[in-house]
Structures are given as structure tokens and as C-alpha cells.
PDB file of C-alpha atoms in Angstrom:
ATOM      1  CA  ASN X  92     -12.210  -1.682  15.477  1.00  0.00           C
ATOM      2  CA  ALA X  93     -11.373  -4.994  14.214  1.00  0.00           C
ATOM      3  CA  VAL X  94     -13.053  -7.750  16.665  1.00  0.00           C
ATOM      4  CA  ALA X  95     -11.049 -11.190  15.630  1.00  0.00           C
ATOM      5  CA  THR X  96     -13.623 -14.089  15.883  1.00  0.00           C
ATOM      6  CA  PRO X  97     -12.386 -18.056  17.224  1.00  0.00           C
ATOM      7  CA  VAL X  98     -12.332 -20.569  14.275  1.00  0.00           C
ATOM      8  CA  ALA X  99     -13.424 -23.507  15.877  1.00  0.00           C
ATOM      9  CA  ALA X 100     -11.739 -26.088  13.438  1.00  0.00           C
ATOM     10  CA  ARG X 101      -8.199 -26.098  10.811  1.00  0.00           C
ATOM     11  CA  ILE X 102     -10.226 -24.578   7.319  1.00  0.00           C
ATOM     12  CA  GLY X 103      -7.515 -26.305   4.792  1.00  0.00           C
ATOM     13  CA  GLY X 104      -7.215 -28.293   0.993  1.00  0.00           C
ATOM     14  CA  LEU X 105      -4.461 -29.988  -1.043  1.00  0.00           C
ATOM     15  CA  ASP X 106      -3.030 -26.796  -1.563  1.00  0.00           C
ATOM     16  CA  ARG X 107      -3.422 -23.265  -1.230  1.00  0.00           C
ATOM     17  CA  TYR X 108      -6.007 -23.140  -4.262  1.00  0.00           C
ATOM     18  CA  GLU X 109      -8.482 -25.408  -2.535  1.00  0.00           C
ATOM     19  CA  THR X 110      -7.558 -23.905   0.610  1.00  0.00           C
ATOM     20  CA  ALA X 111      -8.844 -20.668  -0.590  1.00  0.00           C
ATOM     21  CA  ALA X 112     -11.626 -22.020  -2.045  1.00  0.00           C
ATOM     22  CA  LYS X 113     -13.033 -23.489   1.533  1.00  0.00           C
ATOM     23  CA  ILE X 114     -12.150 -20.341   3.389  1.00  0.00           C
ATOM     24  CA  ALA X 115     -14.540 -18.395   0.612  1.00  0.00           C
ATOM     25  CA  GLN X 116     -17.216 -20.884   1.137  1.00  0.00           C
ATOM     26  CA  THR X 117     -16.935 -20.583   4.716  1.00  0.00           C
ATOM     27  CA  ASN X 118     -17.267 -16.637   4.474  1.00  0.00           C
ATOM     28  CA  GLY X 119     -20.489 -17.199   2.497  1.00  0.00           C
ATOM     29  CA  ALA X 120     -21.900 -16.073  -0.712  1.00  0.00           C
ATOM     30  CA  ASN X 121     -21.001 -13.129  -2.208  1.00  0.00           C
ATOM     31  CA  ASP X 122     -21.588 -11.965  -5.851  1.00  0.00           C
ATOM     32  CA  THR X 123     -17.714 -10.721  -6.378  1.00  0.00           C
ATOM     33  CA  VAL X 124     -14.714 -12.181  -6.145  1.00  0.00           C
ATOM     34  CA  VAL X 125     -11.224 -11.510  -5.738  1.00  0.00           C
ATOM     35  CA  LEU X 126      -8.857 -13.300  -7.953  1.00  0.00           C
ATOM     36  CA  ALA X 127      -5.129 -12.429  -7.083  1.00  0.00           C
ATOM     37  CA  SER X 128      -1.574 -15.486  -8.161  1.00  0.00           C
ATOM     38  CA  GLY X 129      -1.786 -17.829  -5.776  1.00  0.00           C
ATOM     39  CA  GLU X 130       2.501 -18.611  -7.412  1.00  0.00           C
ATOM     40  CA  ASN X 131       3.471 -15.262  -5.934  1.00  0.00           C
ATOM     41  CA  PHE X 132       1.749 -13.582  -2.529  1.00  0.00           C
ATOM     42  CA  PRO X 133       2.207  -9.619  -3.079  1.00  0.00           C
ATOM     43  CA  ASP X 134      -0.906  -8.773  -5.297  1.00  0.00           C
ATOM     44  CA  ALA X 135      -3.381 -11.337  -2.944  1.00  0.00           C
ATOM     45  CA  LEU X 136      -1.513  -9.257   0.172  1.00  0.00           C
ATOM     46  CA  SER X 137      -3.054  -6.447  -1.521  1.00  0.00           C
ATOM     47  CA  SER X 138      -6.213  -7.503  -2.260  1.00  0.00           C
ATOM     48  CA  ALA X 139      -6.594  -7.483   1.309  1.00  0.00           C
ATOM     49  CA  TYR X 140      -8.850  -4.063   1.353  1.00  0.00           C
ATOM     50  CA  LEU X 141     -10.393  -4.538  -1.899  1.00  0.00           C
ATOM     51  CA  ALA X 142     -12.017  -7.619  -0.789  1.00  0.00           C
ATOM     52  CA  ASN X 143     -12.981  -6.212   2.643  1.00  0.00           C
ATOM     53  CA  GLN X 144     -14.394  -3.667   0.646  1.00  0.00           C
ATOM     54  CA  PHE X 145     -17.060  -6.043  -1.101  1.00  0.00           C
ATOM     55  CA  GLY X 146     -17.398  -8.164   1.873  1.00  0.00           C
ATOM     56  CA  ALA X 147     -15.917 -10.337  -1.097  1.00  0.00           C
ATOM     57  CA  SER X 148     -13.071 -13.439  -0.204  1.00  0.00           C
ATOM     58  CA  ILE X 149      -9.790 -14.113  -2.014  1.00  0.00           C
ATOM     59  CA  LEU X 150      -9.451 -17.094  -4.884  1.00  0.00           C
ATOM     60  CA  LEU X 151      -6.408 -17.877  -6.215  1.00  0.00           C
ATOM     61  CA  THR X 152      -5.058 -18.297  -9.623  1.00  0.00           C
ATOM     62  CA  HIS X 153      -2.551 -20.073 -11.781  1.00  0.00           C
ATOM     63  CA  ALA X 154      -0.598 -17.603 -14.066  1.00  0.00           C
ATOM     64  CA  ALA X 155      -1.858 -19.587 -16.906  1.00  0.00           C
ATOM     65  CA  THR X 156      -4.369 -21.857 -16.389  1.00  0.00           C
ATOM     66  CA  LEU X 157      -7.921 -21.291 -13.933  1.00  0.00           C
ATOM     67  CA  PRO X 158      -7.769 -24.158 -11.019  1.00  0.00           C
ATOM     68  CA  ALA X 159     -10.990 -26.167 -10.898  1.00  0.00           C
ATOM     69  CA  THR X 160     -11.579 -25.515  -7.150  1.00  0.00           C
ATOM     70  CA  THR X 161     -11.281 -21.786  -7.998  1.00  0.00           C
ATOM     71  CA  ILE X 162     -14.096 -22.375 -10.500  1.00  0.00           C
ATOM     72  CA  GLN X 163     -16.523 -24.403  -8.460  1.00  0.00           C
ATOM     73  CA  ALA X 164     -15.814 -22.170  -5.429  1.00  0.00           C
ATOM     74  CA  MET X 165     -16.656 -18.823  -7.880  1.00  0.00           C
ATOM     75  CA  ARG X 166     -19.845 -20.954  -8.624  1.00  0.00           C
ATOM     76  CA  LEU X 167     -20.994 -21.987  -5.339  1.00  0.00           C
ATOM     77  CA  LEU X 168     -20.687 -18.488  -4.018  1.00  0.00           C
ATOM     78  CA  GLY X 169     -22.300 -17.325  -6.685  1.00  0.00           C
ATOM     79  CA  THR X 170     -20.082 -15.193  -8.857  1.00  0.00           C
ATOM     80  CA  LYS X 171     -20.673 -12.249 -11.512  1.00  0.00           C
ATOM     81  CA  THR X 172     -18.401 -10.040 -11.151  1.00  0.00           C
ATOM     82  CA  VAL X 173     -14.250 -10.821 -10.595  1.00  0.00           C
ATOM     83  CA  TYR X 174     -11.373  -8.258  -9.865  1.00  0.00           C
ATOM     84  CA  LEU X 175      -7.815  -9.721 -11.700  1.00  0.00           C
ATOM     85  CA  ILE X 176      -5.312  -8.521  -9.488  1.00  0.00           C
ATOM     86  CA  GLY X 177      -2.182  -7.895 -11.270  1.00  0.00           C
ATOM     87  CA  GLY X 178      -1.152  -7.590 -15.026  1.00  0.00           C
ATOM     88  CA  THR X 179      -0.904 -10.263 -17.692  1.00  0.00           C
ATOM     89  CA  GLY X 180       2.324 -11.703 -16.300  1.00  0.00           C
ATOM     90  CA  ALA X 181       0.468 -12.380 -12.696  1.00  0.00           C
ATOM     91  CA  ILE X 182      -2.967 -13.475 -14.803  1.00  0.00           C
ATOM     92  CA  SER X 183      -2.664 -14.418 -18.075  1.00  0.00           C
ATOM     93  CA  ALA X 184      -4.977 -13.510 -20.473  1.00  0.00           C
ATOM     94  CA  GLY X 185      -6.367 -16.632 -21.168  1.00  0.00           C
ATOM     95  CA  VAL X 186      -7.344 -16.696 -18.067  1.00  0.00           C
ATOM     96  CA  GLU X 187      -9.120 -13.367 -18.438  1.00  0.00           C
ATOM     97  CA  ALA X 188     -10.693 -14.929 -21.674  1.00  0.00           C
ATOM     98  CA  GLN X 189     -12.096 -18.227 -20.070  1.00  0.00           C
ATOM     99  CA  LEU X 190     -13.714 -16.119 -17.042  1.00  0.00           C
ATOM    100  CA  LEU X 191     -15.145 -13.615 -19.712  1.00  0.00           C
ATOM    101  CA  ALA X 192     -16.665 -17.270 -21.374  1.00  0.00           C
ATOM    102  CA  THR X 193     -17.860 -18.007 -17.931  1.00  0.00           C
ATOM    103  CA  PRO X 194     -21.685 -17.370 -17.258  1.00  0.00           C
ATOM    104  CA  GLN X 195     -22.922 -15.450 -14.014  1.00  0.00           C
ATOM    105  CA  TYR X 196     -24.288 -17.644 -11.080  1.00  0.00           C
ATOM    106  CA  ILE X 197     -26.601 -17.161  -8.795  1.00  0.00           C
ATOM    107  CA  GLU X 198     -26.565 -18.409  -5.089  1.00  0.00           C
ATOM    108  CA  PRO X 199     -26.023 -22.132  -4.612  1.00  0.00           C
ATOM    109  CA  GLY X 200     -24.661 -21.933  -7.861  1.00  0.00           C
ATOM    110  CA  VAL X 201     -27.177 -22.486 -10.808  1.00  0.00           C
ATOM    111  CA  VAL X 202     -27.317 -21.225 -13.793  1.00  0.00           C
ATOM    112  CA  THR X 203     -30.628 -19.424 -15.213  1.00  0.00           C
ATOM    113  CA  ALA X 204     -31.364 -19.198 -18.961  1.00  0.00           C
ATOM    114  CA  GLY X 205     -30.564 -15.795 -19.484  1.00  0.00           C
ATOM    115  CA  GLN X 206     -27.747 -14.816 -17.966  1.00  0.00           C
ATOM    116  CA  GLY X 207     -25.031 -13.228 -18.389  1.00  0.00           C
ATOM    117  CA  LYS X 208     -21.685 -13.825 -18.333  1.00  0.00           C
ATOM    118  CA  LEU X 209     -19.319 -13.145 -15.271  1.00  0.00           C
ATOM    119  CA  LEU X 210     -18.008  -9.248 -15.268  1.00  0.00           C
ATOM    120  CA  VAL X 211     -14.287  -9.241 -15.472  1.00  0.00           C
ATOM    121  CA  ILE X 212     -12.558  -6.235 -14.121  1.00  0.00           C
ATOM    122  CA  ARG X 213      -8.371  -6.388 -14.307  1.00  0.00           C
ATOM    123  CA  LEU X 214      -6.628  -3.919 -11.521  1.00  0.00           C
ATOM    124  CA  GLY X 215      -3.266  -4.203 -12.680  1.00  0.00           C
ATOM    125  CA  GLY X 216      -0.066  -2.139 -13.079  1.00  0.00           C
ATOM    126  CA  LEU X 217       3.827  -2.831 -14.439  1.00  0.00           C
ATOM    127  CA  ASP X 218       4.575  -3.630 -11.703  1.00  0.00           C
ATOM    128  CA  ARG X 219       3.437  -5.325  -7.782  1.00  0.00           C
ATOM    129  CA  TYR X 220       3.696  -1.526  -6.345  1.00  0.00           C
ATOM    130  CA  GLU X 221       2.061  -0.143  -9.243  1.00  0.00           C
ATOM    131  CA  THR X 222      -0.897  -3.168  -8.690  1.00  0.00           C
ATOM    132  CA  ASN X 223      -1.075  -2.299  -5.186  1.00  0.00           C
ATOM    133  CA  LYS X 224      -1.757   1.545  -5.842  1.00  0.00           C
ATOM    134  CA  ILE X 225      -4.188   0.911  -8.358  1.00  0.00           C
ATOM    135  CA  VAL X 226      -6.348  -1.804  -6.248  1.00  0.00           C
ATOM    136  CA  ASN X 227      -6.102   0.745  -3.348  1.00  0.00           C
ATOM    137  CA  LEU X 228      -7.706   3.461  -4.949  1.00  0.00           C
ATOM    138  CA  LYS X 229     -10.310   1.165  -6.253  1.00  0.00           C
ATOM    139  CA  ALA X 230     -10.673  -0.489  -2.531  1.00  0.00           C
ATOM    140  CA  ALA X 231     -11.051   3.770  -1.473  1.00  0.00           C
ATOM    141  CA  ALA X 232     -13.276   4.495  -3.852  1.00  0.00           C
ATOM    142  CA  VAL X 233     -15.651   1.651  -2.908  1.00  0.00           C
ATOM    143  CA  THR X 234     -19.163   2.938  -0.961  1.00  0.00           C
ATOM    144  CA  THR X 235     -20.974   0.225  -0.011  1.00  0.00           C
ATOM    145  CA  PHE X 236     -19.913   0.000   2.922  1.00  0.00           C
ATOM    146  CA  PRO X 237     -20.594   2.508   6.137  1.00  0.00           C
ATOM    147  CA  ASN X 238     -17.828   5.162   5.618  1.00  0.00           C
ATOM    148  CA  PRO X 239     -16.806   5.769   8.647  1.00  0.00           C
ATOM    149  CA  VAL X 240     -13.606   8.057   7.780  1.00  0.00           C
ATOM    150  CA  ASP X 241     -14.697   9.378   4.823  1.00  0.00           C
ATOM    151  CA  ARG X 242     -12.316   7.061   2.723  1.00  0.00           C
ATOM    152  CA  THR X 243     -13.576   8.257  -0.250  1.00  0.00           C
ATOM    153  CA  ASN X 244     -11.518  11.476  -0.589  1.00  0.00           C
ATOM    154  CA  ILE X 245      -8.750   9.550   0.623  1.00  0.00           C
ATOM    155  CA  THR X 246      -5.561  10.090  -1.363  1.00  0.00           C
ATOM    156  CA  PHE X 247      -2.112   9.414  -1.744  1.00  0.00           C
ATOM    157  CA  GLY X 248       0.998  11.392   0.023  1.00  0.00           C
ATOM    158  CA  GLN X 249      -1.708  13.007   2.507  1.00  0.00           C
ATOM    159  CA  ALA X 250      -0.229  13.322   5.921  1.00  0.00           C
ATOM    160  CA  SER X 251      -3.106  13.490   8.336  1.00  0.00           C
ATOM    161  CA  LYS X 252      -4.189  10.270   7.296  1.00  0.00           C
ATOM    162  CA  LEU X 253      -4.982   8.199  10.746  1.00  0.00           C
ATOM    163  CA  THR X 254      -3.751   3.984   9.644  1.00  0.00           C
ATOM    164  CA  ALA X 255      -1.190   3.162   7.175  1.00  0.00           C
ATOM    165  CA  LEU X 256      -0.473  -0.228   6.356  1.00  0.00           C
ATOM    166  CA  VAL X 257       2.592  -1.782   5.230  1.00  0.00           C
ATOM    167  CA  ALA X 258       4.453  -4.387   4.070  1.00  0.00           C
ATOM    168  CA  THR X 259       7.453  -5.244   2.590  1.00  0.00           C
TER     169      THR X 259
END
């Protein structure tokens, strides 16, 4: 059972990109980040389950450019792996190339000599529905955390599952 923890103060930034970065920093260091479009919400919404599986935060990007606040947040989080959510229409190949050229970080954002570049994994389909399915299949396969309902064996279309999340 999930338990809501009250937040003592409001977290906000100048825009949604900075707000996501501040929330991520509040969540604490993690070497994995989920990056979704800040211009259209479905991919970010779809990625919540995946982010939870990794204990990761969701950061936002423009389709064609990576905001400086997002880059800074990845540095401060100690990011090594970035999951891009959506096809090149949602997050361009240019943003992906920029990430692939970015060094991995160790918390609190120090780059060490000989450290590699970010590992970038794109999870995207032909449309938001296919992207959602791909992201959920990846999330279901993650076994990083305890597995109370045998998530690794979940497949779509099974009638006996306990929970379904539906959004329009």
C-alpha cells in the first residue's frame, strides 16, 4: 500500500523544466533518470511506472533542445543512465546525440578522469500508445526492487491482474 507523505513546502521553478529538476533534486541522487517531453504530457505520464521501478526521477526536455536546468539536474543527481521516453518526434535525435556526448557523473556531480559517457536508452513507438506499451513492458521487466506480484511475468491482455491504471 502506498502511503502519501505530506510535503512541508511548495516546490516550484520558473517553468515546468525547472520544477521537474527541483523535484528530482528533492528526491535525491540516483544514477538513472527518465527523460520525457515537457511539451506534451502523455510520455511523461506513461513513464511514472518506469521511474518508480528504478527509484528515478522524471526530468523534462524540449523536443529539439535540452534545457540547461535539466542538464544541471542530471549532474547533481549523479546520472549515468538516461531513458528517453518517446520517438524522435517527442525527443529529437539531436537531444539524444547531446546526451550521448555528455559524461557520466558521480554524486555530487563530479566528473572523474576516464569516466564514460551517459548510457542513453530510447523507449519509443510509432505513437503515444505504442510508446506506453513499450515503457510498461520495460518497467515490468525491472527486478531492482522487491517483486511482490511477480511483475516480470505480467503480459498484456491477462484477465487475472489485480490493478490496472487507465488514463486518457
